[in-house]
PDB file of C-alpha atoms in Angstrom:
ATOM      1  CA  UNK S   1      11.395 -16.664  77.472  1.00 75.00           C
ATOM      2  CA  UNK S   2      10.598 -13.089  76.615  1.00 78.00           C
ATOM      3  CA  UNK S   3      14.291 -12.253  76.065  1.00 80.00           C
ATOM      4  CA  UNK S   4      14.689 -15.137  73.610  1.00 82.00           C
ATOM      5  CA  UNK S   5      11.663 -13.913  71.689  1.00 84.00           C
ATOM      6  CA  UNK S   6      13.198 -10.416  71.497  1.00 84.00           C
ATOM      7  CA  UNK S   7      16.422 -11.849  70.087  1.00 83.00           C
ATOM      8  CA  UNK S   8      14.412 -13.904  67.602  1.00 85.00           C
ATOM      9  CA  UNK S   9      12.607 -10.768  66.420  1.00 85.00           C
ATOM     10  CA  UNK S  10      15.926  -8.906  65.976  1.00 86.00           C
ATOM     11  CA  UNK S  11      17.344 -11.701  63.837  1.00 84.00           C
ATOM     12  CA  UNK S  12      14.138 -11.847  61.825  1.00 86.00           C
ATOM     13  CA  UNK S  13      14.320  -8.101  61.154  1.00 86.00           C
ATOM     14  CA  UNK S  14      17.933  -8.422  59.978  1.00 81.00           C
ATOM     15  CA  UNK S  15      16.990 -11.146  57.522  1.00 86.00           C
ATOM     16  CA  UNK S  16      13.942  -9.190  56.364  1.00 85.00           C
ATOM     17  CA  UNK S  17      16.089  -6.096  55.774  1.00 85.00           C
ATOM     18  CA  UNK S  18      18.707  -8.118  53.904  1.00 84.00           C
ATOM     19  CA  UNK S  19      16.071  -9.733  51.694  1.00 84.00           C
ATOM     20  CA  UNK S  20      14.571  -6.339  50.803  1.00 83.00           C
ATOM     21  CA  UNK S  21      18.031  -4.954  49.973  1.00 81.00           C
ATOM     22  CA  UNK S  22      18.757  -7.980  47.796  1.00 80.00           C
ATOM     23  CA  UNK S  23      15.495  -7.574  45.870  1.00 80.00           C
ATOM     24  CA  UNK S  24      16.244  -3.893  45.225  1.00 78.00           C
ATOM     25  CA  UNK S  25      19.732  -4.746  43.962  1.00 74.00           C
ATOM     26  CA  UNK S  26      18.326  -7.355  41.587  1.00 73.00           C
ATOM     27  CA  UNK S  27      15.832  -4.839  40.209  1.00 71.00           C
ATOM     28  CA  UNK S  28      18.504  -2.206  39.650  1.00 71.00           C
ATOM     29  CA  UNK S  29      20.903  -4.774  38.160  1.00 66.00           C
ATOM     30  CA  UNK S  30      23.722  -4.165  40.648  1.00 54.00           C
ATOM     31  CA  UNK S  31      27.028  -5.989  40.085  1.00 56.00           C
ATOM     32  CA  UNK S  32      28.240  -9.109  41.847  1.00 57.00           C
ATOM     33  CA  UNK S  33      30.837  -7.192  43.840  1.00 57.00           C
ATOM     34  CA  UNK S  34      28.141  -5.259  45.684  1.00 59.00           C
ATOM     35  CA  UNK S  35      26.281  -8.473  46.484  1.00 59.00           C
ATOM     36  CA  UNK S  36      29.462 -10.020  47.872  1.00 65.00           C
ATOM     37  CA  UNK S  37      30.023  -6.989  50.088  1.00 68.00           C
ATOM     38  CA  UNK S  38      26.441  -7.231  51.347  1.00 67.00           C
ATOM     39  CA  UNK S  39      26.905 -10.948  52.050  1.00 71.00           C
ATOM     40  CA  UNK S  40      30.028 -10.175  54.095  1.00 72.00           C
ATOM     41  CA  UNK S  41      28.138  -7.536  56.085  1.00 74.00           C
ATOM     42  CA  UNK S  42      25.276  -9.963  56.724  1.00 78.00           C
ATOM     43  CA  UNK S  43      27.694 -12.666  57.838  1.00 78.00           C
ATOM     44  CA  UNK S  44      29.277 -10.224  60.275  1.00 79.00           C
ATOM     45  CA  UNK S  45      25.842  -9.261  61.629  1.00 80.00           C
ATOM     46  CA  UNK S  46      24.926 -12.916  62.102  1.00 82.00           C
ATOM     47  CA  UNK S  47      28.152 -13.548  64.041  1.00 84.00           C
ATOM     48  CA  UNK S  48      27.455 -10.539  66.268  1.00 83.00           C
ATOM     49  CA  UNK S  49      23.894 -11.748  66.895  1.00 81.00           C
ATOM     50  CA  UNK S  50      25.188 -15.210  67.857  1.00 84.00           C
ATOM     51  CA  UNK S  51      27.740 -13.688  70.227  1.00 83.00           C
ATOM     52  CA  UNK S  52      25.035 -11.560  71.838  1.00 80.00           C
ATOM     53  CA  UNK S  53      22.837 -14.620  72.288  1.00 79.00           C
ATOM     54  CA  UNK S  54      25.690 -16.573  73.883  1.00 81.00           C
ATOM     55  CA  UNK S  55      26.504 -13.698  76.241  1.00 80.00           C
ATOM     56  CA  UNK S  56      22.871 -13.422  77.307  1.00 77.00           C
ATOM     57  CA  UNK S  57      22.657 -17.182  77.860  1.00 76.00           C
ATOM     58  CA  UNK S  58      25.762 -17.005  80.058  1.00 76.00           C
ATOM     59  CA  UNK S  59      24.179 -14.153  82.032  1.00 75.00           C
ATOM     60  CA  UNK S  60      21.042 -16.227  82.564  1.00 73.00           C
ATOM     61  CA  UNK S  61      23.119 -19.159  83.809  1.00 72.00           C
ATOM     62  CA  UNK S  62      24.954 -17.006  86.354  1.00 69.00           C
ATOM     63  CA  UNK S  63      21.735 -15.587  87.778  1.00 60.00           C
TER      64      UNK S  63
END
């Protein structure tokens, strides 16, 4: 559905953004601590995206 495609695009953008950030950190030689923080943030974003998807699926089922 169109809504699913929108969610897919959001997730794709998040991953794209994360990948770009990671490449910049590697170029600048950032420490491991910063990478771990970024990984934690990404994990949190992924959880939020999953929750949003589940909520929207529940809404579709109730309609």
